[in-house]
Every structure is written in C-alpha cells, then in structure tokens.
Amino acid sequence: MKASEVIAELEGRRGRSAWDRGVTSYAVGMLEELGPGAELVPGGVREALLNGAADWPAYSWGGCALAYDADIARALCAPWELRRTRGGELQPNRREEWLDVQARALAQACRRIERIVGTRG
C-alpha cells in the first residue's frame, strides 16, 4: 500500500479530540517524511517509520519529531490543557516530560497506520 493512500485515509478521519487530531497529524507527518510513493507492507511499517531509531522514546528524544515543549503541547492538547500547562511551560503530568507524551502519541500514530496497512495491505 502506498503512503499516499494511507495519508488520504487518515485525512478523511474526523478526530473527536485534540489528542486524536494530534495523533493523526503525527501519522500524516511521518508518512510524508517517507514520501508519498513509499510502499508500506504489513509487518514493516514500524521499522520504516522509526527511521533507524530503536523505539518511539528514542525517536522523540532524539529530535526526529517536534523538539520544543510548547510545540508538542499545541499539537496534542485541548485549549483547557494548554491553559493548565501554560502553553507547555509546565510538565504535562507528574510522570512524564513533553517528549514522553510525544512518544506515546507517535506510538499510537504508528499503530493507526499499521491498522490501515494491515486491513488493506
């Protein structure tokens, strides 16, 4: 399945929350990095998307995605969450940094792509 086909399906989704829309945005961004003509096969999606990183935390902390806390917060948070964290100045919760939150979103984006490729591939 071509990356452009997966992008089209993802862009046709209607996200119900800021998080859901952010995960879809990450998925589209990773696929655009691969290129629209990239061929995705079931079982090989994760490796292709990781682009050499060991896992999603390494991808996120290694600077392969957004690097600034405020950018990550804007990409994944609802307006009330942005106010609570002062636009990303404060930690998202007690257990995580913003780059950890981004790693979770990237992992979900990967699974979303894998589901599409697996059902169509």
Coordinates of N, CA and C in Angstrom, one line a residue:
M1 N 0.8 -1.2 0.0 CA 0.0 0.0 0.0 C 0.9 1.2 0.0
K2 N 0.6 2.2 -0.8 CA 1.3 3.4 -0.9 C 1.1 4.4 0.3
A3 N 2.1 5.1 0.7 CA 1.9 6.1 1.8 C 0.9 7.1 1.4
S4 N 0.8 7.5 0.2 CA -0.3 8.5 -0.2 C -1.7 8.0 0.0
E5 N -1.9 6.7 -0.1 CA -3.2 6.1 0.1 C -3.5 6.1 1.6
V6 N -2.5 5.8 2.4 CA -2.7 5.9 3.9 C -3.0 7.3 4.3
I7 N -2.2 8.2 3.8 CA -2.4 9.7 4.1 C -3.9 10.1 3.8
A8 N -4.3 9.7 2.6 CA -5.7 10.1 2.2 C -6.7 9.5 3.2
E9 N -6.5 8.3 3.6 CA -7.5 7.7 4.6 C -7.4 8.4 5.9
L10 N -6.2 8.7 6.4 CA -6.0 9.4 7.7 C -6.7 10.8 7.6
E11 N -6.5 11.5 6.5 CA -7.0 12.8 6.4 C -8.5 12.8 6.3
G12 N -9.1 11.7 5.9 CA -10.5 11.5 5.9 C -11.2 11.2 7.2
R13 N -10.3 10.9 8.2 CA -10.8 10.7 9.6 C -11.3 12.0 10.2
R14 N -12.3 11.9 11.1 CA -12.7 13.0 11.8 C -12.3 12.9 13.3
G15 N -11.3 13.6 13.7 CA -10.9 13.5 15.1 C -11.8 14.1 16.1
R16 N -12.1 13.4 17.2 CA -13.1 13.8 18.1 C -12.4 14.7 19.2
S17 N -11.1 14.5 19.4 CA -10.4 15.3 20.5 C -9.1 15.9 20.0
A18 N -8.6 16.8 20.7 CA -7.3 17.4 20.3 C -6.2 16.3 20.3
W19 N -6.2 15.3 21.2 CA -5.3 14.3 21.2 C -5.4 13.4 19.9
D20 N -6.6 13.1 19.5 CA -6.9 12.2 18.4 C -6.4 13.0 17.1
R21 N -6.7 14.2 17.0 CA -6.3 15.0 15.8 C -4.8 15.2 15.8
G22 N -4.2 15.3 17.0 CA -2.7 15.4 17.1 C -2.0 14.1 16.6
V23 N -2.6 12.9 17.1 CA -2.0 11.6 16.7 C -2.1 11.5 15.2
T24 N -3.3 11.8 14.6 CA -3.4 11.8 13.1 C -2.4 12.7 12.4
S25 N -2.2 13.8 13.0 CA -1.2 14.8 12.4 C 0.2 14.2 12.4
Y26 N 0.5 13.5 13.5 CA 1.8 12.9 13.6 C 1.9 11.8 12.6
A27 N 0.9 11.0 12.4 CA 0.9 9.9 11.5 C 1.1 10.4 10.0
V28 N 0.4 11.5 9.7 CA 0.5 12.0 8.4 C 1.9 12.6 8.2
G29 N 2.4 13.3 9.2 CA 3.8 13.8 9.1 C 4.8 12.8 8.9
M30 N 4.7 11.6 9.6 CA 5.7 10.6 9.4 C 5.6 10.0 8.0
L31 N 4.4 9.8 7.5 CA 4.2 9.3 6.2 C 4.8 10.2 5.1
E32 N 4.6 11.5 5.3 CA 5.1 12.5 4.4 C 6.6 12.5 4.4
E33 N 7.2 12.2 5.5 CA 8.7 12.1 5.6 C 9.2 10.9 4.7
L34 N 8.4 9.8 4.7 CA 8.8 8.7 3.9 C 8.6 9.0 2.4
G35 N 7.7 9.9 2.1 CA 7.4 10.2 0.7 C 6.1 9.5 0.3
P36 N 5.3 10.2 -0.6 CA 4.0 9.7 -0.9 C 4.1 8.4 -1.7
G37 N 5.2 8.1 -2.4 CA 5.3 6.9 -3.2 C 5.8 5.7 -2.4
A38 N 6.2 5.9 -1.1 CA 6.7 4.8 -0.3 C 5.8 3.7 -0.2
E39 N 6.2 2.5 -0.3 CA 5.4 1.3 -0.3 C 5.4 0.8 1.2
L40 N 4.3 0.6 1.8 CA 4.2 0.1 3.1 C 3.6 -1.3 3.1
V41 N 4.3 -2.2 3.8 CA 3.8 -3.6 3.9 C 3.5 -4.0 5.3
P42 N 2.5 -4.8 5.5 CA 2.2 -5.3 6.9 C 3.5 -5.9 7.5
G43 N 3.7 -5.5 8.7 CA 4.9 -6.1 9.4 C 6.2 -5.2 9.3
G44 N 6.2 -4.3 8.4 CA 7.3 -3.5 8.1 C 7.1 -2.0 8.4
V45 N 5.9 -1.7 8.8 CA 5.5 -0.2 9.0 C 6.4 0.4 10.1
R46 N 6.4 -0.2 11.2 CA 7.1 0.4 12.4 C 8.6 0.7 12.1
E47 N 9.3 -0.3 11.5 CA 10.7 -0.1 11.2 C 10.9 1.0 10.2
A48 N 10.0 1.1 9.2 CA 10.1 2.2 8.2 C 9.9 3.6 8.8
L49 N 8.9 3.7 9.7 CA 8.6 4.9 10.4 C 9.6 5.3 11.4
L50 N 10.2 4.4 12.1 CA 11.2 4.7 13.1 C 12.5 5.3 12.5
N51 N 12.7 5.0 11.3 CA 13.8 5.7 10.6 C 15.2 5.5 11.3
G52 N 15.4 4.3 11.8 CA 16.7 4.0 12.4 C 16.7 4.1 13.9
A53 N 15.7 4.7 14.5 CA 15.6 4.8 16.0 C 15.2 3.5 16.6
A54 N 15.6 3.2 17.8 CA 15.3 2.0 18.5 C 13.8 1.8 18.8
D55 N 13.2 2.9 19.3 CA 11.8 2.9 19.7 C 11.3 4.3 19.6
W56 N 10.0 4.5 20.0 CA 9.4 5.8 20.0 C 10.0 6.8 20.9
P57 N 10.3 6.4 22.2 CA 11.0 7.4 23.0 C 12.3 7.8 22.4
A58 N 13.1 6.9 21.9 CA 14.4 7.3 21.2 C 14.1 8.2 20.0
Y59 N 13.1 8.0 19.3 CA 12.7 8.8 18.1 C 12.3 10.2 18.6
S60 N 11.5 10.3 19.7 CA 11.1 11.6 20.2 C 12.2 12.3 20.9
W61 N 12.9 11.7 21.8 CA 14.0 12.3 22.5 C 15.2 12.6 21.6
G62 N 15.3 11.9 20.5 CA 16.4 12.1 19.6 C 16.2 13.2 18.6
G63 N 15.1 13.9 18.7 CA 14.9 15.1 17.8 C 14.3 14.8 16.5
C64 N 13.7 13.6 16.3 CA 13.2 13.2 15.0 C 11.8 13.8 14.8
A65 N 11.2 14.3 15.8 CA 9.8 14.9 15.8 C 10.0 16.3 16.4
L66 N 8.9 16.8 16.9 CA 8.9 18.2 17.5 C 9.9 18.2 18.7
A67 N 10.6 19.3 18.9 CA 11.6 19.4 19.9 C 11.2 20.3 21.1
Y68 N 10.3 21.2 20.8 CA 10.0 22.2 21.9 C 8.7 21.8 22.6
D69 N 8.7 22.0 23.9 CA 7.6 21.6 24.7 C 6.3 22.3 24.3
A70 N 6.4 23.6 24.0 CA 5.2 24.4 23.6 C 4.7 23.8 22.3
D71 N 5.5 23.4 21.4 CA 5.0 22.9 20.1 C 4.3 21.6 20.3
I72 N 4.9 20.7 21.1 CA 4.2 19.4 21.4 C 2.9 19.7 22.1
A73 N 2.8 20.6 23.1 CA 1.6 20.9 23.8 C 0.5 21.4 22.8
R74 N 0.9 22.3 21.9 CA -0.1 22.8 20.9 C -0.5 21.7 20.0
A75 N 0.3 20.7 19.7 CA 0.0 19.7 18.7 C -1.0 18.6 19.4
L76 N -1.0 18.5 20.7 CA -1.7 17.4 21.3 C -2.7 17.8 22.4
C77 N -2.8 19.0 22.8 CA -3.6 19.4 23.9 C -4.8 20.2 23.5
A78 N -5.9 20.1 24.3 CA -7.1 20.9 24.1 C -6.8 22.3 24.8
P79 N -7.5 23.3 24.4 CA -7.3 24.6 25.0 C -7.2 24.7 26.5
W80 N -8.1 23.9 27.2 CA -8.0 23.9 28.7 C -6.7 23.3 29.2
E81 N -6.2 22.3 28.5 CA -4.9 21.7 28.9 C -3.7 22.7 28.6
L82 N -3.8 23.4 27.6 CA -2.8 24.4 27.3 C -2.8 25.5 28.4
R83 N -4.0 25.9 28.8 CA -4.0 26.9 29.9 C -3.4 26.3 31.2
R84 N -3.8 25.0 31.5 CA -3.3 24.4 32.7 C -1.8 24.2 32.7
T85 N -1.2 24.0 31.6 CA 0.3 23.8 31.5 C 1.0 25.1 31.0
R86 N 0.2 26.2 31.0 CA 0.8 27.5 30.5 C 1.5 27.3 29.1
G87 N 0.7 26.7 28.2 CA 1.2 26.5 26.9 C 2.4 25.6 26.7
G88 N 2.6 24.7 27.7 CA 3.7 23.7 27.6 C 4.9 24.1 28.5
E89 N 4.8 25.2 29.3 CA 5.8 25.6 30.2 C 5.9 24.6 31.4
L90 N 4.7 24.1 31.8 CA 4.7 23.2 32.9 C 4.7 21.8 32.4
Q91 N 5.1 20.8 33.2 CA 5.1 19.4 32.8 C 3.7 19.0 32.6
P92 N 3.5 18.0 31.6 CA 2.1 17.6 31.4 C 1.5 16.8 32.5
N93 N 2.3 16.1 33.3 CA 1.8 15.4 34.5 C 3.1 15.0 35.3
R94 N 2.9 14.4 36.4 CA 4.0 14.1 37.4 C 5.0 13.0 36.8
R95 N 4.5 12.2 35.9 CA 5.3 11.0 35.5 C 6.1 11.3 34.2
E96 N 5.7 12.3 33.4 CA 6.2 12.5 32.1 C 6.7 13.9 31.8
E97 N 7.6 13.9 30.8 CA 8.0 15.2 30.2 C 7.2 15.3 28.9
W98 N 7.3 16.4 28.2 CA 6.5 16.5 27.0 C 7.0 15.6 25.9
L99 N 8.3 15.3 25.9 CA 8.9 14.4 24.9 C 8.4 13.0 25.1
D100 N 8.1 12.6 26.4 CA 7.5 11.3 26.7 C 6.0 11.2 26.1
V101 N 5.3 12.3 26.3 CA 3.9 12.4 25.8 C 3.9 12.3 24.3
Q102 N 4.9 13.0 23.7 CA 5.0 12.9 22.2 C 5.3 11.4 21.8
A103 N 6.2 10.7 22.6 CA 6.5 9.4 22.2 C 5.2 8.5 22.3
R104 N 4.4 8.7 23.2 CA 3.1 8.0 23.3 C 2.2 8.2 22.1
A105 N 2.2 9.5 21.7 CA 1.4 9.9 20.5 C 2.0 9.3 19.2
L106 N 3.3 9.3 19.1 CA 3.9 8.7 18.0 C 3.7 7.2 17.9
A107 N 3.7 6.5 19.0 CA 3.4 5.0 19.1 C 2.0 4.8 18.6
Q108 N 1.0 5.6 19.1 CA -0.4 5.5 18.7 C -0.5 5.8 17.2
A109 N 0.2 6.8 16.7 CA 0.2 7.1 15.2 C 0.6 5.9 14.4
C110 N 1.7 5.3 14.9 CA 2.2 4.1 14.2 C 1.2 3.0 14.2
R111 N 0.6 2.7 15.3 CA -0.5 1.7 15.4 C -1.6 2.0 14.4
R112 N -2.0 3.2 14.4 CA -3.1 3.7 13.5 C -2.7 3.4 12.0
I113 N -1.5 3.7 11.6 CA -1.0 3.4 10.3 C -1.0 1.9 10.0
E114 N -0.5 1.1 11.0 CA -0.4 -0.3 10.9 C -1.7 -0.9 10.7
R115 N -2.8 -0.4 11.4 CA -4.1 -1.0 11.2 C -4.6 -0.7 9.8
I116 N -4.4 0.4 9.3 CA -4.8 0.7 7.9 C -4.1 -0.2 6.9
V117 N -2.8 -0.3 7.0 CA -2.0 -1.1 6.1 C -2.3 -2.5 6.3
G118 N -2.6 -3.0 7.5 CA -2.9 -4.4 7.7 C -4.2 -4.8 7.2
T119 N -5.2 -3.9 7.2 CA -6.5 -4.2 6.7 C -6.6 -4.1 5.2
R120 N -5.7 -3.3 4.6 CA -5.8 -3.1 3.2 C -4.6 -3.8 2.5
G121 N -3.5 -4.0 3.2 CA -2.2 -4.5 2.6 C -2.4 -5.9 2.1

